[in-house]
JSON list of C-alpha atoms in Angstrom, two decimals:
[
{"chain": "A", "resi": 1, "resn": "MET", "atom": "CA", "xyz": [-19.33, -60.62, -48.03]},
{"chain": "A", "resi": 2, "resn": "THR", "atom": "CA", "xyz": [-19.83, -57.89, -50.60]},
{"chain": "A", "resi": 3, "resn": "GLY", "atom": "CA", "xyz": [-16.54, -58.28, -52.46]},
{"chain": "A", "resi": 4, "resn": "ASP", "atom": "CA", "xyz": [-18.10, -58.66, -55.89]},
{"chain": "A", "resi": 5, "resn": "ILE", "atom": "CA", "xyz": [-19.52, -55.15, -55.66]},
{"chain": "A", "resi": 6, "resn": "THR", "atom": "CA", "xyz": [-17.24, -52.33, -56.69]},
{"chain": "A", "resi": 7, "resn": "LYS", "atom": "CA", "xyz": [-17.89, -49.02, -55.07]},
{"chain": "A", "resi": 8, "resn": "TYR", "atom": "CA", "xyz": [-16.22, -45.68, -55.49]},
{"chain": "A", "resi": 9, "resn": "CYS", "atom": "CA", "xyz": [-15.03, -42.78, -53.41]},
{"chain": "A", "resi": 10, "resn": "PRO", "atom": "CA", "xyz": [-13.70, -39.43, -54.65]},
{"chain": "A", "resi": 11, "resn": "SER", "atom": "CA", "xyz": [-9.88, -39.52, -54.68]},
{"chain": "A", "resi": 12, "resn": "ASP", "atom": "CA", "xyz": [-9.61, -36.30, -52.67]},
{"chain": "A", "resi": 13, "resn": "TRP", "atom": "CA", "xyz": [-11.42, -37.97, -49.76]},
{"chain": "A", "resi": 14, "resn": "LEU", "atom": "CA", "xyz": [-9.11, -40.93, -49.15]},
{"chain": "A", "resi": 15, "resn": "ASP", "atom": "CA", "xyz": [-7.67, -40.47, -45.75]},
{"chain": "A", "resi": 16, "resn": "GLU", "atom": "CA", "xyz": [-7.90, -42.22, -42.33]},
{"chain": "A", "resi": 17, "resn": "VAL", "atom": "CA", "xyz": [-11.63, -41.54, -42.20]},
{"chain": "A", "resi": 18, "resn": "VAL", "atom": "CA", "xyz": [-13.42, -42.24, -45.50]},
{"chain": "A", "resi": 19, "resn": "PRO", "atom": "CA", "xyz": [-17.10, -41.57, -46.21]},
{"chain": "A", "resi": 20, "resn": "ASP", "atom": "CA", "xyz": [-19.10, -44.52, -47.44]},
{"chain": "A", "resi": 21, "resn": "PRO", "atom": "CA", "xyz": [-18.07, -45.47, -50.97]},
{"chain": "A", "resi": 22, "resn": "GLN", "atom": "CA", "xyz": [-21.01, -45.76, -53.36]},
{"chain": "A", "resi": 23, "resn": "GLU", "atom": "CA", "xyz": [-21.77, -48.23, -56.17]},
{"chain": "A", "resi": 24, "resn": "ASP", "atom": "CA", "xyz": [-23.44, -45.43, -58.18]},
{"chain": "A", "resi": 25, "resn": "ILE", "atom": "CA", "xyz": [-21.15, -42.40, -58.02]},
{"chain": "A", "resi": 26, "resn": "ASN", "atom": "CA", "xyz": [-24.06, -40.11, -58.85]},
{"chain": "A", "resi": 27, "resn": "GLN", "atom": "CA", "xyz": [-25.32, -40.70, -55.30]},
{"chain": "A", "resi": 28, "resn": "PHE", "atom": "CA", "xyz": [-22.66, -38.22, -54.20]},
{"chain": "A", "resi": 29, "resn": "LEU", "atom": "CA", "xyz": [-24.15, -35.38, -56.28]},
{"chain": "A", "resi": 30, "resn": "ARG", "atom": "CA", "xyz": [-26.23, -32.65, -54.68]},
{"chain": "A", "resi": 31, "resn": "SER", "atom": "CA", "xyz": [-27.56, -29.29, -55.82]},
{"chain": "A", "resi": 32, "resn": "ASP", "atom": "CA", "xyz": [-28.24, -26.36, -53.53]},
{"chain": "A", "resi": 33, "resn": "GLY", "atom": "CA", "xyz": [-30.07, -24.39, -56.22]},
{"chain": "A", "resi": 34, "resn": "GLU", "atom": "CA", "xyz": [-27.02, -22.27, -56.98]},
{"chain": "A", "resi": 35, "resn": "GLY", "atom": "CA", "xyz": [-24.74, -25.01, -58.08]},
{"chain": "A", "resi": 36, "resn": "TRP", "atom": "CA", "xyz": [-23.69, -28.65, -57.84]},
{"chain": "A", "resi": 37, "resn": "TYR", "atom": "CA", "xyz": [-21.30, -30.35, -55.46]},
{"chain": "A", "resi": 38, "resn": "ILE", "atom": "CA", "xyz": [-20.18, -33.77, -54.33]},
{"chain": "A", "resi": 39, "resn": "ILE", "atom": "CA", "xyz": [-20.83, -34.68, -50.71]},
{"chain": "A", "resi": 40, "resn": "PRO", "atom": "CA", "xyz": [-20.90, -37.96, -48.74]},
{"chain": "A", "resi": 41, "resn": "VAL", "atom": "CA", "xyz": [-24.30, -39.62, -48.98]},
{"chain": "A", "resi": 42, "resn": "GLU", "atom": "CA", "xyz": [-24.54, -39.73, -45.19]},
{"chain": "A", "resi": 43, "resn": "GLU", "atom": "CA", "xyz": [-24.14, -35.92, -44.92]},
{"chain": "A", "resi": 44, "resn": "GLU", "atom": "CA", "xyz": [-27.30, -33.75, -45.07]},
{"chain": "A", "resi": 45, "resn": "ASP", "atom": "CA", "xyz": [-25.71, -30.43, -46.06]},
{"chain": "A", "resi": 46, "resn": "PRO", "atom": "CA", "xyz": [-22.23, -29.37, -47.12]},
{"chain": "A", "resi": 47, "resn": "ASP", "atom": "CA", "xyz": [-20.10, -28.15, -44.24]},
{"chain": "A", "resi": 48, "resn": "GLU", "atom": "CA", "xyz": [-17.31, -25.97, -45.55]},
{"chain": "A", "resi": 49, "resn": "ASP", "atom": "CA", "xyz": [-15.22, -26.99, -42.49]},
{"chain": "A", "resi": 50, "resn": "GLU", "atom": "CA", "xyz": [-15.19, -30.61, -43.67]},
{"chain": "A", "resi": 51, "resn": "PRO", "atom": "CA", "xyz": [-12.87, -31.77, -46.46]},
{"chain": "A", "resi": 52, "resn": "TRP", "atom": "CA", "xyz": [-15.64, -33.17, -48.65]},
{"chain": "A", "resi": 53, "resn": "PRO", "atom": "CA", "xyz": [-17.88, -30.54, -50.22]},
{"chain": "A", "resi": 54, "resn": "LEU", "atom": "CA", "xyz": [-16.45, -30.36, -53.72]},
{"chain": "A", "resi": 55, "resn": "ARG", "atom": "CA", "xyz": [-18.12, -27.69, -55.87]},
{"chain": "A", "resi": 56, "resn": "LEU", "atom": "CA", "xyz": [-18.49, -28.73, -59.48]},
{"chain": "A", "resi": 57, "resn": "ALA", "atom": "CA", "xyz": [-18.50, -26.86, -62.78]},
{"chain": "A", "resi": 58, "resn": "ASP", "atom": "CA", "xyz": [-20.03, -28.23, -65.97]},
{"chain": "A", "resi": 59, "resn": "GLY", "atom": "CA", "xyz": [-17.27, -30.24, -67.76]},
{"chain": "A", "resi": 60, "resn": "GLN", "atom": "CA", "xyz": [-15.11, -30.62, -64.69]},
{"chain": "A", "resi": 61, "resn": "ARG", "atom": "CA", "xyz": [-13.19, -33.86, -64.35]},
{"chain": "A", "resi": 62, "resn": "VAL", "atom": "CA", "xyz": [-13.39, -35.72, -61.06]},
{"chain": "A", "resi": 63, "resn": "SER", "atom": "CA", "xyz": [-11.34, -38.78, -60.03]},
{"chain": "A", "resi": 64, "resn": "PHE", "atom": "CA", "xyz": [-12.46, -41.67, -57.88]},
{"chain": "A", "resi": 65, "resn": "TYR", "atom": "CA", "xyz": [-10.78, -44.78, -56.40]},
{"chain": "A", "resi": 66, "resn": "ALA", "atom": "CA", "xyz": [-12.49, -48.19, -56.49]},
{"chain": "A", "resi": 67, "resn": "ASN", "atom": "CA", "xyz": [-13.22, -50.20, -53.39]},
{"chain": "A", "resi": 68, "resn": "ARG", "atom": "CA", "xyz": [-14.42, -53.69, -52.63]},
{"chain": "A", "resi": 69, "resn": "HIS", "atom": "CA", "xyz": [-15.10, -54.76, -49.04]},
{"chain": "A", "resi": 70, "resn": "TYR", "atom": "CA", "xyz": [-14.55, -58.46, -48.46]},
{"chain": "A", "resi": 71, "resn": "GLY", "atom": "CA", "xyz": [-16.00, -58.54, -44.95]},
{"chain": "A", "resi": 72, "resn": "ASP", "atom": "CA", "xyz": [-15.02, -60.01, -41.65]},
{"chain": "A", "resi": 73, "resn": "PHE", "atom": "CA", "xyz": [-13.02, -63.12, -40.98]},
{"chain": "A", "resi": 74, "resn": "LYS", "atom": "CA", "xyz": [-11.27, -64.91, -38.13]},
{"chain": "A", "resi": 75, "resn": "LEU", "atom": "CA", "xyz": [-7.50, -64.77, -38.29]},
{"chain": "A", "resi": 76, "resn": "THR", "atom": "CA", "xyz": [-5.97, -67.59, -36.29]},
{"chain": "A", "resi": 77, "resn": "ILE", "atom": "CA", "xyz": [-2.28, -67.37, -35.34]},
{"chain": "A", "resi": 78, "resn": "ALA", "atom": "CA", "xyz": [-0.53, -70.54, -34.19]},
{"chain": "A", "resi": 79, "resn": "ALA", "atom": "CA", "xyz": [2.19, -70.62, -31.52]},
{"chain": "A", "resi": 80, "resn": "ASP", "atom": "CA", "xyz": [4.77, -71.20, -34.23]},
{"chain": "A", "resi": 81, "resn": "GLY", "atom": "CA", "xyz": [3.72, -67.95, -36.00]},
{"chain": "A", "resi": 82, "resn": "SER", "atom": "CA", "xyz": [1.83, -69.67, -38.84]},
{"chain": "A", "resi": 83, "resn": "TYR", "atom": "CA", "xyz": [-1.63, -68.36, -39.52]},
{"chain": "A", "resi": 84, "resn": "SER", "atom": "CA", "xyz": [-4.86, -69.26, -41.23]},
{"chain": "A", "resi": 85, "resn": "THR", "atom": "CA", "xyz": [-8.24, -67.66, -41.90]},
{"chain": "A", "resi": 86, "resn": "ASP", "atom": "CA", "xyz": [-11.68, -69.17, -41.48]},
{"chain": "A", "resi": 87, "resn": "ARG", "atom": "CA", "xyz": [-12.51, -68.46, -45.15]},
{"chain": "A", "resi": 88, "resn": "PRO", "atom": "CA", "xyz": [-10.69, -67.59, -48.36]},
{"chain": "A", "resi": 89, "resn": "ILE", "atom": "CA", "xyz": [-9.58, -63.98, -48.82]},
{"chain": "A", "resi": 90, "resn": "PRO", "atom": "CA", "xyz": [-9.57, -62.69, -52.45]},
{"chain": "A", "resi": 91, "resn": "ASP", "atom": "CA", "xyz": [-6.15, -62.25, -53.95]},
{"chain": "A", "resi": 92, "resn": "ASP", "atom": "CA", "xyz": [-6.63, -58.56, -54.68]},
{"chain": "A", "resi": 93, "resn": "ALA", "atom": "CA", "xyz": [-7.33, -57.68, -51.02]},
{"chain": "A", "resi": 94, "resn": "ASN", "atom": "CA", "xyz": [-4.72, -55.09, -50.11]},
{"chain": "A", "resi": 95, "resn": "CYS", "atom": "CA", "xyz": [-6.08, -53.65, -46.79]},
{"chain": "A", "resi": 96, "resn": "PHE", "atom": "CA", "xyz": [-6.33, -55.66, -43.59]},
{"chain": "A", "resi": 97, "resn": "ARG", "atom": "CA", "xyz": [-7.28, -54.57, -40.10]},
{"chain": "A", "resi": 98, "resn": "VAL", "atom": "CA", "xyz": [-7.77, -56.15, -36.67]},
{"chain": "A", "resi": 99, "resn": "GLN", "atom": "CA", "xyz": [-11.01, -55.19, -34.90]},
{"chain": "A", "resi": 100, "resn": "TYR", "atom": "CA", "xyz": [-11.61, -52.33, -37.40]},
{"chain": "A", "resi": 101, "resn": "ASP", "atom": "CA", "xyz": [-8.61, -50.44, -35.89]},
{"chain": "A", "resi": 102, "resn": "ILE", "atom": "CA", "xyz": [-7.29, -48.08, -38.57]},
{"chain": "A", "resi": 103, "resn": "GLU", "atom": "CA", "xyz": [-3.93, -48.04, -36.72]},
{"chain": "A", "resi": 104, "resn": "SER", "atom": "CA", "xyz": [-3.52, -51.70, -37.60]},
{"chain": "A", "resi": 105, "resn": "LEU", "atom": "CA", "xyz": [-4.12, -51.14, -41.30]},
{"chain": "A", "resi": 106, "resn": "SER", "atom": "CA", "xyz": [-1.67, -53.30, -43.39]},
{"chain": "A", "resi": 107, "resn": "SER", "atom": "CA", "xyz": [-1.32, -54.28, -46.97]},
{"chain": "A", "resi": 108, "resn": "SER", "atom": "CA", "xyz": [-1.01, -58.08, -46.25]},
{"chain": "A", "resi": 109, "resn": "LEU", "atom": "CA", "xyz": [-1.91, -60.57, -43.59]},
{"chain": "A", "resi": 110, "resn": "ALA", "atom": "CA", "xyz": [1.80, -61.21, -42.85]},
{"chain": "A", "resi": 111, "resn": "GLU", "atom": "CA", "xyz": [2.36, -57.43, -42.43]},
{"chain": "A", "resi": 112, "resn": "LEU", "atom": "CA", "xyz": [-0.76, -57.13, -40.24]},
{"chain": "A", "resi": 113, "resn": "ILE", "atom": "CA", "xyz": [0.51, -59.88, -37.88]},
{"chain": "A", "resi": 114, "resn": "GLU", "atom": "CA", "xyz": [4.02, -58.38, -37.69]},
{"chain": "A", "resi": 115, "resn": "ASN", "atom": "CA", "xyz": [3.06, -54.71, -37.37]},
{"chain": "A", "resi": 116, "resn": "SER", "atom": "CA", "xyz": [0.26, -55.35, -34.87]},
{"chain": "A", "resi": 117, "resn": "GLU", "atom": "CA", "xyz": [2.39, -57.75, -32.86]},
{"chain": "A", "resi": 118, "resn": "LEU", "atom": "CA", "xyz": [-0.56, -60.15, -32.66]},
{"chain": "A", "resi": 119, "resn": "ALA", "atom": "CA", "xyz": [-0.26, -62.96, -30.19]},
{"chain": "A", "resi": 120, "resn": "ALA", "atom": "CA", "xyz": [-1.18, -66.55, -30.91]},
{"chain": "A", "resi": 121, "resn": "GLY", "atom": "CA", "xyz": [-4.94, -67.04, -30.90]},
{"chain": "A", "resi": 122, "resn": "GLU", "atom": "CA", "xyz": [-8.00, -65.92, -32.80]},
{"chain": "A", "resi": 123, "resn": "HIS", "atom": "CA", "xyz": [-8.42, -62.33, -33.99]},
{"chain": "A", "resi": 124, "resn": "ASP", "atom": "CA", "xyz": [-11.46, -60.60, -35.55]},
{"chain": "A", "resi": 125, "resn": "SER", "atom": "CA", "xyz": [-10.26, -59.03, -38.73]},
{"chain": "A", "resi": 126, "resn": "ASP", "atom": "CA", "xyz": [-11.58, -57.63, -42.01]},
{"chain": "A", "resi": 127, "resn": "ALA", "atom": "CA", "xyz": [-10.22, -57.27, -45.58]},
{"chain": "A", "resi": 128, "resn": "TYR", "atom": "CA", "xyz": [-10.87, -54.96, -48.42]},
{"chain": "A", "resi": 129, "resn": "PHE", "atom": "CA", "xyz": [-9.41, -53.59, -51.67]},
{"chain": "A", "resi": 130, "resn": "TRP", "atom": "CA", "xyz": [-8.59, -50.02, -52.70]},
{"chain": "A", "resi": 131, "resn": "SER", "atom": "CA", "xyz": [-7.46, -49.48, -56.29]},
{"chain": "A", "resi": 132, "resn": "ASP", "atom": "CA", "xyz": [-4.12, -48.00, -57.20]},
{"chain": "A", "resi": 133, "resn": "MET", "atom": "CA", "xyz": [-5.80, -46.77, -60.37]},
{"chain": "A", "resi": 134, "resn": "GLU", "atom": "CA", "xyz": [-7.94, -43.66, -60.51]},
{"chain": "A", "resi": 135, "resn": "TYR", "atom": "CA", "xyz": [-11.22, -43.69, -62.43]},
{"chain": "A", "resi": 136, "resn": "PHE", "atom": "CA", "xyz": [-12.12, -40.40, -64.07]},
{"chain": "A", "resi": 137, "resn": "PHE", "atom": "CA", "xyz": [-15.55, -38.95, -64.67]},
{"chain": "A", "resi": 138, "resn": "ARG", "atom": "CA", "xyz": [-16.77, -35.71, -66.24]},
{"chain": "A", "resi": 139, "resn": "PHE", "atom": "CA", "xyz": [-19.48, -33.72, -64.54]},
{"chain": "A", "resi": 140, "resn": "GLU", "atom": "CA", "xyz": [-22.21, -32.70, -66.94]},
{"chain": "A", "resi": 141, "resn": "ILE", "atom": "CA", "xyz": [-25.46, -30.82, -66.52]},
{"chain": "A", "resi": 142, "resn": "VAL", "atom": "CA", "xyz": [-28.16, -31.91, -68.96]},
{"chain": "A", "resi": 143, "resn": "ASP", "atom": "CA", "xyz": [-31.61, -30.28, -68.75]},
{"chain": "A", "resi": 144, "resn": "GLY", "atom": "CA", "xyz": [-30.72, -28.98, -65.28]},
{"chain": "A", "resi": 145, "resn": "VAL", "atom": "CA", "xyz": [-29.74, -32.44, -63.97]},
{"chain": "A", "resi": 146, "resn": "GLY", "atom": "CA", "xyz": [-26.16, -33.12, -62.94]},
{"chain": "A", "resi": 147, "resn": "LYS", "atom": "CA", "xyz": [-24.50, -36.43, -63.68]},
{"chain": "A", "resi": 148, "resn": "LEU", "atom": "CA", "xyz": [-21.02, -37.96, -63.73]},
{"chain": "A", "resi": 149, "resn": "VAL", "atom": "CA", "xyz": [-20.04, -39.65, -66.99]},
{"chain": "A", "resi": 150, "resn": "GLU", "atom": "CA", "xyz": [-17.19, -42.17, -67.00]},
{"chain": "A", "resi": 151, "resn": "LEU", "atom": "CA", "xyz": [-14.09, -41.19, -68.96]},
{"chain": "A", "resi": 152, "resn": "GLY", "atom": "CA", "xyz": [-11.82, -44.12, -68.13]},
{"chain": "A", "resi": 153, "resn": "ALA", "atom": "CA", "xyz": [-9.12, -45.31, -65.74]},
{"chain": "A", "resi": 154, "resn": "MET", "atom": "CA", "xyz": [-5.52, -44.17, -65.28]},
{"chain": "A", "resi": 155, "resn": "GLN", "atom": "CA", "xyz": [-2.77, -45.42, -63.03]}
]
């Protein structure tokens, strides 16, 4: 479980498919010699057909959402509809899935069971947290090196 590690993802990228959030947001920065941009760490080069290459200007403000992944767990549903997990789930978890299926994404375990129409038995599930609050950073270029400087959070 990696729930104690907060990672970030640019706000503009939150959708059904989200690039890997990063603990150090500066990992998203790249320069092509002509300028700076934000791109997923797993991408080699910016592809203008993808939603992620975000060109940056010195002084530009960029927002991120925070994420904590709480890992996998077994969700057991009893015949009477009651349920339990094989380990504690942190209280701030607000995203739950069955078998990593994005279509099952729910904001609580009760909602997951109801919306996914899960039968009695054991189900492989995972839990994580996405913030409602945005964290703002300012892009700065100092001595030719780009970096993101934290400005604060806003809901």
